[in-house]
Short mmCIF file of C-alpha atoms in Angstrom, two decimals:
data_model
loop_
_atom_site.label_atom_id
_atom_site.label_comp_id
_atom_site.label_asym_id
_atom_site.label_seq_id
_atom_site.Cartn_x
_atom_site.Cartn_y
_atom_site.Cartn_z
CA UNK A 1 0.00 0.00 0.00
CA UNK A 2 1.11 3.41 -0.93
CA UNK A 3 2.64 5.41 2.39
CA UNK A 4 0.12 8.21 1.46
CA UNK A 5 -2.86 6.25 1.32
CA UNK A 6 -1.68 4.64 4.59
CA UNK A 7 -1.59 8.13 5.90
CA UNK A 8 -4.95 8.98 5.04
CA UNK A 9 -6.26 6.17 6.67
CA UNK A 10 -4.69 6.80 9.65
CA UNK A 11 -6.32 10.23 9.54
CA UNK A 12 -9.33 9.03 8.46
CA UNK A 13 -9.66 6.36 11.67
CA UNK A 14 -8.20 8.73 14.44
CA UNK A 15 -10.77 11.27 12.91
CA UNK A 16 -13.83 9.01 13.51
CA UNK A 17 -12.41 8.39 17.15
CA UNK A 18 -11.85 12.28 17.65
CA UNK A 19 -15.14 12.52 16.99
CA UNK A 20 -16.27 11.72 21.05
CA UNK A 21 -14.07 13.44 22.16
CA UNK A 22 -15.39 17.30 19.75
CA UNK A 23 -19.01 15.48 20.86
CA UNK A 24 -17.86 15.62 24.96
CA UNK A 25 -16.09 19.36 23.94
CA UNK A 26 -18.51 21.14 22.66
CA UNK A 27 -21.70 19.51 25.39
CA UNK A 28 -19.33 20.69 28.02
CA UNK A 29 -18.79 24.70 26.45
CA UNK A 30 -22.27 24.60 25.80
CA UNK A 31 -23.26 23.82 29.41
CA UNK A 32 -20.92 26.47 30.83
CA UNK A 33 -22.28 28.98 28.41
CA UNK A 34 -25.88 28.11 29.54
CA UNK A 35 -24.78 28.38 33.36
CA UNK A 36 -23.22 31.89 32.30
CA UNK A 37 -26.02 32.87 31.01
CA UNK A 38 -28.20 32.15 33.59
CA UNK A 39 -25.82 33.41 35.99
CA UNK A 40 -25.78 37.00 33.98
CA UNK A 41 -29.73 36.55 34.13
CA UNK A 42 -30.24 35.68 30.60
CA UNK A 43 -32.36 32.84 31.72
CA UNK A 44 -35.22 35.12 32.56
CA UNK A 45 -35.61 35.85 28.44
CA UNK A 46 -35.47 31.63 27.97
CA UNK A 47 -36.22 31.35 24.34
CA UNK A 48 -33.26 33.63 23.51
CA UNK A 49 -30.41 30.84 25.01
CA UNK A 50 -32.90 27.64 25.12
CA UNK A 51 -33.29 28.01 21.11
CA UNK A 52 -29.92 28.67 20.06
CA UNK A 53 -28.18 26.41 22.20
CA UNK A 54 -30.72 23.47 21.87
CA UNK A 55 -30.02 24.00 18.09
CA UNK A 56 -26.16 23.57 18.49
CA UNK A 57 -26.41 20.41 20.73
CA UNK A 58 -28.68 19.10 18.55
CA UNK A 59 -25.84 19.88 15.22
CA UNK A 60 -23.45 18.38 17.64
CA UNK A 61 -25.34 14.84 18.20
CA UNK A 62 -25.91 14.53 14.53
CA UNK A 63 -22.57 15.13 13.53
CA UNK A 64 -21.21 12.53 16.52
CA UNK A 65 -23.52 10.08 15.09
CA UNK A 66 -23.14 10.35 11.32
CA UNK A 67 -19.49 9.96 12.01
CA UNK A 68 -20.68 6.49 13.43
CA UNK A 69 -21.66 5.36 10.67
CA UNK A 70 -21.16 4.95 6.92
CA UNK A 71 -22.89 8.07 5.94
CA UNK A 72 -19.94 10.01 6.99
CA UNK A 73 -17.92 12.23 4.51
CA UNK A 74 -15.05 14.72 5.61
CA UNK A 75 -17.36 17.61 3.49
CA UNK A 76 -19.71 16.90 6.49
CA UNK A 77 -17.53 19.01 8.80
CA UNK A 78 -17.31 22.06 6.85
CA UNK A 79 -21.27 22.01 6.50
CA UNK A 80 -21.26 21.97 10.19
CA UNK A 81 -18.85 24.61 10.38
CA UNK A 82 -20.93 26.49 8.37
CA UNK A 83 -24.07 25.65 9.95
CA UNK A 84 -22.28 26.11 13.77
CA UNK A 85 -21.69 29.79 12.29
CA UNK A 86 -25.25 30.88 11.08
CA UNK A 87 -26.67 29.39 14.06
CA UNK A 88 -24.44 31.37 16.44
CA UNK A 89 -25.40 34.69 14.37
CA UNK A 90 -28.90 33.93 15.31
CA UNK A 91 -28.24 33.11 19.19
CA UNK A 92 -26.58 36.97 19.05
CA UNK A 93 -29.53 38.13 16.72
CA UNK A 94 -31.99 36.79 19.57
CA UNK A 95 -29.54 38.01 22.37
CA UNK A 96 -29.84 41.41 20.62
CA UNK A 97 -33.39 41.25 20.16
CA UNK A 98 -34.01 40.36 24.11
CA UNK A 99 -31.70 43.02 25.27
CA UNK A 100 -33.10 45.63 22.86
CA UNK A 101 -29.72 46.69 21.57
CA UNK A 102 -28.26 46.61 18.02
CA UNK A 103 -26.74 43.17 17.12
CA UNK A 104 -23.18 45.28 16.48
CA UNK A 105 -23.01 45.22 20.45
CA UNK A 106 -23.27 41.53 21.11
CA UNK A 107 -19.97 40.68 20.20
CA UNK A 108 -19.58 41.51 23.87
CA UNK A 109 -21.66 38.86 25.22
CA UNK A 110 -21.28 35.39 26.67
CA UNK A 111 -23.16 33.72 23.16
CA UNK A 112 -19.78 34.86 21.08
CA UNK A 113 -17.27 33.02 23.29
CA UNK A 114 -19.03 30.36 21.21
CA UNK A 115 -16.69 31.19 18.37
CA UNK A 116 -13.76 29.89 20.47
CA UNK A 117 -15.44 26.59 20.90
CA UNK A 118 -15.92 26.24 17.20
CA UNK A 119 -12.20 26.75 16.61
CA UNK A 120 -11.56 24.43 19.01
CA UNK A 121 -13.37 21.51 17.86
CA UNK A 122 -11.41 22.30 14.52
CA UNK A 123 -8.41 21.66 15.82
CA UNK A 124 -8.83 18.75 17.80
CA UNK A 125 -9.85 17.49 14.36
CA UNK A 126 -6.59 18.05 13.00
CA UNK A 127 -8.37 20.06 10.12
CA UNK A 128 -6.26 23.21 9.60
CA UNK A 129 -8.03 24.43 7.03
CA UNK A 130 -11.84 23.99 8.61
CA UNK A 131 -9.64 26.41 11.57
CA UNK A 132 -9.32 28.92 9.41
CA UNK A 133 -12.55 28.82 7.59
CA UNK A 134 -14.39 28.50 10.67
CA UNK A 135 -12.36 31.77 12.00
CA UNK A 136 -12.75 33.69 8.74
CA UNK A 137 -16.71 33.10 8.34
CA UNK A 138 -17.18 34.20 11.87
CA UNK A 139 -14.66 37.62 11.21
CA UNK A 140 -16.43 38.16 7.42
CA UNK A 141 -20.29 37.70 8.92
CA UNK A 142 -19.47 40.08 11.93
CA UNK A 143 -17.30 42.68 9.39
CA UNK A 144 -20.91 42.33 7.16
CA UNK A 145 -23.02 43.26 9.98
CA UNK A 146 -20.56 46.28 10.88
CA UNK A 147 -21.47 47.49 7.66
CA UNK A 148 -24.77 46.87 7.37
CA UNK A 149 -25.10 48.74 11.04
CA UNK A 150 -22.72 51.44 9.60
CA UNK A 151 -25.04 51.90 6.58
CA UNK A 152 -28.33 52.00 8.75
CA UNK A 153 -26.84 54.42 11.11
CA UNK A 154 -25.87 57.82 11.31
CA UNK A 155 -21.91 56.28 12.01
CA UNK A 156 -21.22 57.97 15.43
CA UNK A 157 -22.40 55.15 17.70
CA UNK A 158 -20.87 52.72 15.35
CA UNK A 159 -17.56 54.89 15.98
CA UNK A 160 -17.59 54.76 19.36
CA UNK A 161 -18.14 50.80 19.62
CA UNK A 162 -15.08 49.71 16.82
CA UNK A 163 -12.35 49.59 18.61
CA UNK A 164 -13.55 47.53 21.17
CA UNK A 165 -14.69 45.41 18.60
CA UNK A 166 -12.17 45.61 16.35
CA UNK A 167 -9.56 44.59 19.28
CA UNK A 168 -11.98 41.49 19.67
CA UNK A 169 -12.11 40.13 16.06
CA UNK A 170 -8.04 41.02 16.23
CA UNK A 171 -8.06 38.29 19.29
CA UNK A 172 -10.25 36.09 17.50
CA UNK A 173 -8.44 36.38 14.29
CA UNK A 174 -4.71 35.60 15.99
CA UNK A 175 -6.55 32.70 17.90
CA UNK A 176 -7.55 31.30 14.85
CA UNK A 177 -3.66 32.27 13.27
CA UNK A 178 -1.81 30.61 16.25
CA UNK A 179 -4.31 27.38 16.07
CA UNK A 180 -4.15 26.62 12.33
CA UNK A 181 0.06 26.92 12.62
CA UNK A 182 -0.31 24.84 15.77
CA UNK A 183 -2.05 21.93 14.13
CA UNK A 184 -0.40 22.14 10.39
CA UNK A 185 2.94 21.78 12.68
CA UNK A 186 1.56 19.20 14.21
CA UNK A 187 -0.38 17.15 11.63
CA UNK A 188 3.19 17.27 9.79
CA UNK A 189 4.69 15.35 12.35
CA UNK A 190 2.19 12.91 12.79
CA UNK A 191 1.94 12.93 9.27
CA UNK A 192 5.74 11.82 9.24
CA UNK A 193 5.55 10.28 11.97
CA UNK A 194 2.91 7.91 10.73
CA UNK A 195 4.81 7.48 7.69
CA UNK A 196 8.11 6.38 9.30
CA UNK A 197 6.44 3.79 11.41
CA UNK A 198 4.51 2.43 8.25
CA UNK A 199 7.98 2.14 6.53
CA UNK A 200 9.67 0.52 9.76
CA UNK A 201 7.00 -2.38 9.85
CA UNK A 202 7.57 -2.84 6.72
CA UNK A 203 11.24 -3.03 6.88
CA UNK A 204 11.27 -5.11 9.66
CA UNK A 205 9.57 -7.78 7.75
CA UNK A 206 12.57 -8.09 5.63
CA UNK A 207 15.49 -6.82 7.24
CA UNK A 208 17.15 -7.48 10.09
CA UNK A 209 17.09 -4.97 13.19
CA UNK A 210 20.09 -4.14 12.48
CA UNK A 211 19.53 -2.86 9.49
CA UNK A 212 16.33 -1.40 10.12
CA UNK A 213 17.25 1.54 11.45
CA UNK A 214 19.87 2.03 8.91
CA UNK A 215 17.64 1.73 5.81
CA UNK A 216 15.08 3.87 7.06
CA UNK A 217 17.34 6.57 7.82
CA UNK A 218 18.70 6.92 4.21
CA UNK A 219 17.17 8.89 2.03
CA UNK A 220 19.36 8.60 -0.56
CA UNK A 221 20.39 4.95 -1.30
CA UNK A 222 23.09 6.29 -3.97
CA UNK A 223 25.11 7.53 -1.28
CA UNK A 224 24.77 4.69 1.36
CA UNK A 225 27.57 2.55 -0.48
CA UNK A 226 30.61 2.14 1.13
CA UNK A 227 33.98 0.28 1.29
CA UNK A 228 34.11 -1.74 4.61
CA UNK A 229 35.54 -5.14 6.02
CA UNK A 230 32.96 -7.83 6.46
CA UNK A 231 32.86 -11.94 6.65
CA UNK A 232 30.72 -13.14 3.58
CA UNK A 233 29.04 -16.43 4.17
CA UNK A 234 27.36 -18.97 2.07
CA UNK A 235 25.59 -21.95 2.61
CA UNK A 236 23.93 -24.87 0.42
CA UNK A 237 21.79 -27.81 1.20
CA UNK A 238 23.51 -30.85 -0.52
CA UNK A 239 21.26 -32.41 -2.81
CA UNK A 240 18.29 -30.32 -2.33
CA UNK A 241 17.20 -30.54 -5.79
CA UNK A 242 16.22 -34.47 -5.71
CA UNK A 243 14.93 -34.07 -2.50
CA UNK A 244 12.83 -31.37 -3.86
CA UNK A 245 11.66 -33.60 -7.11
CA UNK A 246 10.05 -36.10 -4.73
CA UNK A 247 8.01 -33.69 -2.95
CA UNK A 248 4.43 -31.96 -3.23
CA UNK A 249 4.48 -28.26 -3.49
CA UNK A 250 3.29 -28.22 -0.06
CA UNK A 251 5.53 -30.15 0.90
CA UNK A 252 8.26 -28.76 -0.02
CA UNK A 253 7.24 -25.04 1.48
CA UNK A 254 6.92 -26.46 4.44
CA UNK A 255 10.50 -27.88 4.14
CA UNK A 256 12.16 -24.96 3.44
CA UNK A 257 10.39 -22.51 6.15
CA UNK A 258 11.64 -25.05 8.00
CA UNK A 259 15.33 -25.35 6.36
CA UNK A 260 15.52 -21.06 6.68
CA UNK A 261 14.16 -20.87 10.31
CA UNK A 262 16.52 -23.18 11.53
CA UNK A 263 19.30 -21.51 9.79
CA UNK A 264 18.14 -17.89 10.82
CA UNK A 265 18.22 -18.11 14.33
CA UNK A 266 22.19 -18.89 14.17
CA UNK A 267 23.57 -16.60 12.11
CA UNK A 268 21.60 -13.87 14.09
CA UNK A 269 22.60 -15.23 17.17
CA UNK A 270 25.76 -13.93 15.90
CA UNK A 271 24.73 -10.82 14.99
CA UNK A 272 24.65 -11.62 11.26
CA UNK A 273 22.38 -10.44 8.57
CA UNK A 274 20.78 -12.43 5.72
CA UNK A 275 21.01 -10.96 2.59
CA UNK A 276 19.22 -13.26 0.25
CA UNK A 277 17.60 -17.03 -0.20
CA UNK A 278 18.44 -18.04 -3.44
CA UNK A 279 16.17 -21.35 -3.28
CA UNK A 280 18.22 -23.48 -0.51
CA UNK A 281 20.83 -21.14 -0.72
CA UNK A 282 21.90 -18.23 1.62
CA UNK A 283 24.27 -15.60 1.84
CA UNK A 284 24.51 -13.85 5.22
CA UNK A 285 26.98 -11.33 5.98
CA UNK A 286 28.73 -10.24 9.50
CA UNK A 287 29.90 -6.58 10.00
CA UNK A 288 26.88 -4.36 8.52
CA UNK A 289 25.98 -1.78 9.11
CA UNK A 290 29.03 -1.23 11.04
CA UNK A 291 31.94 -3.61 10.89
CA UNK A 292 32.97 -4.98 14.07
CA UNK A 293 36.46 -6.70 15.02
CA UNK A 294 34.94 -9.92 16.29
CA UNK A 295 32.99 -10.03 12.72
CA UNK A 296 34.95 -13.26 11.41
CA UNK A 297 35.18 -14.93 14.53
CA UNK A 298 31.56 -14.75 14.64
CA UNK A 299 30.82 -15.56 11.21
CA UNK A 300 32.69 -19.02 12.26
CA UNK A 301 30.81 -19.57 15.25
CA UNK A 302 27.57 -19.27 13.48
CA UNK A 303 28.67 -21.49 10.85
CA UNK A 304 29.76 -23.99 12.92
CA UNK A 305 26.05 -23.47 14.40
CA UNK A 306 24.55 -24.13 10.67
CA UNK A 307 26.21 -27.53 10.55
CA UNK A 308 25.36 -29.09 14.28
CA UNK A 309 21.91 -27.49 13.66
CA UNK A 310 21.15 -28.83 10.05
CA UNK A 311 22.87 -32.30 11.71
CA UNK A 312 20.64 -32.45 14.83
CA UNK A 313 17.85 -32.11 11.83
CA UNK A 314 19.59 -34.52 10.05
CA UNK A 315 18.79 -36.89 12.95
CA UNK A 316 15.55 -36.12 13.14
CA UNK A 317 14.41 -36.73 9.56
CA UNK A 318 16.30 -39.99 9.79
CA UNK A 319 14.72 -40.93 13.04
CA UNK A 320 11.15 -40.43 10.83
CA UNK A 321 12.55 -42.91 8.14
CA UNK A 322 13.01 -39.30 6.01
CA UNK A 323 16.08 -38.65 3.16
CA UNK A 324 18.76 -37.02 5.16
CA UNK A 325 20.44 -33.67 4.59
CA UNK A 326 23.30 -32.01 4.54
CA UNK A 327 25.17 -28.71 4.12
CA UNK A 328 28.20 -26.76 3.26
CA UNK A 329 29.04 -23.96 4.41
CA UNK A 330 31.70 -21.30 3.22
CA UNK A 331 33.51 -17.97 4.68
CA UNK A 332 35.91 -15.08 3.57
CA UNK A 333 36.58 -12.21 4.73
CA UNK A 334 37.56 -9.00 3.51
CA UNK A 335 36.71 -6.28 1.74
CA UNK A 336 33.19 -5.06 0.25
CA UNK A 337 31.40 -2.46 -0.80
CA UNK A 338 27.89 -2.57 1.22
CA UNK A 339 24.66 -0.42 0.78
CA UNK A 340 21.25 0.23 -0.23
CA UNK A 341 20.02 -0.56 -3.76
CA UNK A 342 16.31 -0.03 -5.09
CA UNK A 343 13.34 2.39 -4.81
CA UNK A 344 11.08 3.49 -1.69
CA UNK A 345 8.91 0.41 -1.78
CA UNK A 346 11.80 -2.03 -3.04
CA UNK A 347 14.82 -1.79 -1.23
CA UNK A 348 17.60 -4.23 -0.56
CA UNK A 349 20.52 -4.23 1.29
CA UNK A 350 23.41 -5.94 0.08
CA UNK A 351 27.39 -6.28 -0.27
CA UNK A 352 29.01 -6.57 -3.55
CA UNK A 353 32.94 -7.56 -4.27
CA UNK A 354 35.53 -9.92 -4.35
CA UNK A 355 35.18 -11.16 -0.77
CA UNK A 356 31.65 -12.09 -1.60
CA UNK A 357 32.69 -13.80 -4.81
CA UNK A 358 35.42 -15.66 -3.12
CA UNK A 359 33.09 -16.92 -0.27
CA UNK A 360 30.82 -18.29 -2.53
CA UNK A 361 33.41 -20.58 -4.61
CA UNK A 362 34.83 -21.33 -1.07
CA UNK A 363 31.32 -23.14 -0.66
CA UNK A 364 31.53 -24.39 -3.59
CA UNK A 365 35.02 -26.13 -2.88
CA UNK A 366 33.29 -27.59 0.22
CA UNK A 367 30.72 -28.97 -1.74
CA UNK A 368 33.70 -30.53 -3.96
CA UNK A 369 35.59 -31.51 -1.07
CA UNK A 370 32.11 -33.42 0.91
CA UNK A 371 33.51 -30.79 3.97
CA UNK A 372 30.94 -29.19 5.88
CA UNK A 373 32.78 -25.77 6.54
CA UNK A 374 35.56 -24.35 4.88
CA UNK A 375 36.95 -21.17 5.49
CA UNK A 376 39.33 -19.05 4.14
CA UNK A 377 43.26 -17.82 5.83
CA UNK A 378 42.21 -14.57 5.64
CA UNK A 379 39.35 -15.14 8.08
CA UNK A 380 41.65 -16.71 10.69
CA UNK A 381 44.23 -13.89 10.53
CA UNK A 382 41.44 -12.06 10.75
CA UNK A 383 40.18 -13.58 13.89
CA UNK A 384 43.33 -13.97 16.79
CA UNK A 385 43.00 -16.51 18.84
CA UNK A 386 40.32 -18.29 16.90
CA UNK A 387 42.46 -21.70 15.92
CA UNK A 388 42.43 -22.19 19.98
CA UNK A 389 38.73 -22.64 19.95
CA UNK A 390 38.04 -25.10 16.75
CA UNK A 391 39.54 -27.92 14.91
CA UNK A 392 41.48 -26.85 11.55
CA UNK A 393 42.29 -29.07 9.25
CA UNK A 394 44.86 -27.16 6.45
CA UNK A 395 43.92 -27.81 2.60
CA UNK A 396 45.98 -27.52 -0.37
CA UNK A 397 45.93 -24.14 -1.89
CA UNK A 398 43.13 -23.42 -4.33
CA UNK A 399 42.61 -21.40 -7.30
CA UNK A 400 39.00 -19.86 -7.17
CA UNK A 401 37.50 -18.78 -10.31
CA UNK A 402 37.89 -15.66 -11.04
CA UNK A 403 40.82 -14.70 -9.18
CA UNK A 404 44.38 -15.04 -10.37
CA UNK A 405 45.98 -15.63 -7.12
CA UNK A 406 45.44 -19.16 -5.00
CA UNK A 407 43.81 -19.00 -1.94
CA UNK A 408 44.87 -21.08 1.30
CA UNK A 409 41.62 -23.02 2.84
CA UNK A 410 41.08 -24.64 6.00
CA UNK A 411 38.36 -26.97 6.83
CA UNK A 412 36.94 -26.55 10.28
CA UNK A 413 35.62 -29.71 11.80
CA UNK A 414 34.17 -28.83 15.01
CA UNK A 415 34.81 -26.13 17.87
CA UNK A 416 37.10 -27.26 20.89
CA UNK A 417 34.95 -29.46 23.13
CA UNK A 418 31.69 -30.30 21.33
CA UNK A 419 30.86 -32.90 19.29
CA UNK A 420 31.85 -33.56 15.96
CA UNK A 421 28.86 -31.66 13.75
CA UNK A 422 27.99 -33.00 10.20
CA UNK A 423 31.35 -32.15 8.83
CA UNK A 424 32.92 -35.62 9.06
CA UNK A 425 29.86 -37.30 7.60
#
């Protein structure tokens, strides 16, 4: 799903909850406005607050409701901005009527406060716009009426009254200023907000914590390449395509979810990162985003992992009169140039180079060999003290395709005190 449609849902479902809480609002300004007005003895003329604010709880429960249910549309709000407006003209039409003063002078009294309330409900809607068109409709009706009075009357009363009034619809108009800023600022960054969590789930589903936050941080993937150390490793599944010819689709999904979990949880027990399945393939690599100086030893430990755990499955299979498997594993280290390929809604992390072509003929020469784990010199020298803690057993030196130099390879059999994994098989 597009990150902007996401967005507007996300709008469009915290609007419909908001939607209790402008209902609560505007029940609670209209019951202190009736209590002021009884305490300023308005009550005594009844129809002249009982009307006009019976009218405005009533536009108040029909909006809550409609937003219930699946006659809602967002144009609804600005028809009950507009219809919020007229009716509040007509509460100070009847307040001027009932006081026997010109409706110029009610912009004084308790009923305009209502304008505030309006504005507020706006912005707790996260509708900057409906702010300012609520404000300005309030400001251009009252400016009308000015003139209208000013027209009607001989212009000295009207002279003595504007600047009081005009200080008011100054408030009124930097209330309405200060709100609309306040919510566009903050409808941004929920807006982006909203939009970097949508793009972190999704991440995560495909990345690695790790490189999570790394990913969503760049915004542009043709300068996240670098030039770094890392240890490459591949693995294979020995015969995986006639065990695959024998089984039903389902079958064999099943197989490999299985296959991928179990080799998952090593390599990121060791802090490595997958960064593709090619079919019972995998390359994972150790040192990204930043490289580490344990990276090779770990990328040993965890392959050493792969090969006891694909064994102990080994058993199991066996054990349920199942073909057996197998794998071979292979490691280099050195250097790689690691990044971020692909668009906004198809990104990949991954390492290019020589170190990640040599690792993968390196598993290839295990496969060759029937060894279980081969690595390269350059991972032990890269690792000190690591031959104290496995078995090494030195191969002839090989001449990987593609490189015009021969490489020394050692075949690790098992770490120092466990039990001999697949290798020796």
């Amino acid at each position: 799903m597009p990150i902007d449609l996401h967005v507007n849902r996300a709008f469009a479902k915290h609007e419909r909850r908001t939607e209790r809480l402008v209902a609560a609002l505007r029940l609670l300004a209209l019951g202190s406005l009736a209590l002021l007005n009884w305490s300023v003895r308005m009550a005594e003329q009844s129809q002249t607050t009982i009307v006009p604010l019976g009218g405005l709880a009533a536009s108040t429960l029909a909006a809550f409701f409609i937003n219930r249910t699946r006659l809602f549309r967002p144009w609804m709000l600005w028809v009950v901005a507009t219809f919020d407006i007229a009716l509040l003209f007509h509460c100070l039409e009847m307040v001027s009527v009932a006081n026997r003063k010109p409706l110029d002078l009610t912009l004084d009294t308790p009923a305009a406060l209502l304008i505030f309330v309006f504005l507020a409900t706006a912005a707790v809607r996260y509708r900057p716009f409906l702010i300012v068109y609520t404000g300005g409709l309030f400001v251009a009706g009252w400016l009308l009426i000015w003139l209208v009075s000013y027209l009607n009357d001989d212009g000295s009363r009207i002279g003595a009254s504007l600047p009081n009034d005009l200080a008011r619809l100054v408030i009124i108009g930097v209330a309405t200023y200060a709100l609309f800023v306040t919510v566009k600022r903050s409808q941004r960054t929920l807006t982006s907000s909203i939009s970097e969590s949508h793009r972190r789930t999704n991440l995560s589903r495909y990345f690695s914590p790790q490189l999570v936050e790394e990913i969503a941080a760049t915004q542009d993937t043709t300068q996240s390449f670098r030039l770094q150390k890392a240890a490459i490793l591949f693995a294979d599944l020995r015969g995986f395509t006639g065990l695959a010819e024998r089984m039903q689709p389902d079958q064999l999904a099943a197989f490999l979810n299985d296959y991928r979990r179990r080799i998952t949880e090593p390599i990121a027990r060791h802090g490595g990162v997958i960064d593709k399945f090619i079919g019972d393939g995998v390359m994972a690599i150790f040192g990204v985003p930043e490289p580490g100086s344990d990276d090779a030893r770990h990328a040993v430990m965890a392959g050493l992992e792969l090969v006891s755990a694909i064994g102990d499955w080994r058993a199991e299979r066996l054990a349920e009169g199942l073909p057996p498997v197998e794998i071979g594993v292979g490691i280099h280290y050195g250097d790689v140039m690691a990044g971020i390929l692909g668009e906004e809604e198809r990104l990949e992390y991954t390492c290019i180079g020589d170190a990640v072509n040599a690792a993968a003929r390196i598993e290839r020469v295990a496969a060759d060999i029937g060894a279980a784990l081969v690595v390269s010199a350059d991972v032990l020298s890269s690792a000190p003290g690591l031959e104290e803690v496995i078995k090494l057993d030195s191969l002839s030196m090989h001449a990987l395709r593609g490189r015009s130099q021969s490489i020394r390879l050692y075949q690790v059999s098992e770490a120092a005190g466990a039990a001999t994994p697949s290798a020796n098989r």
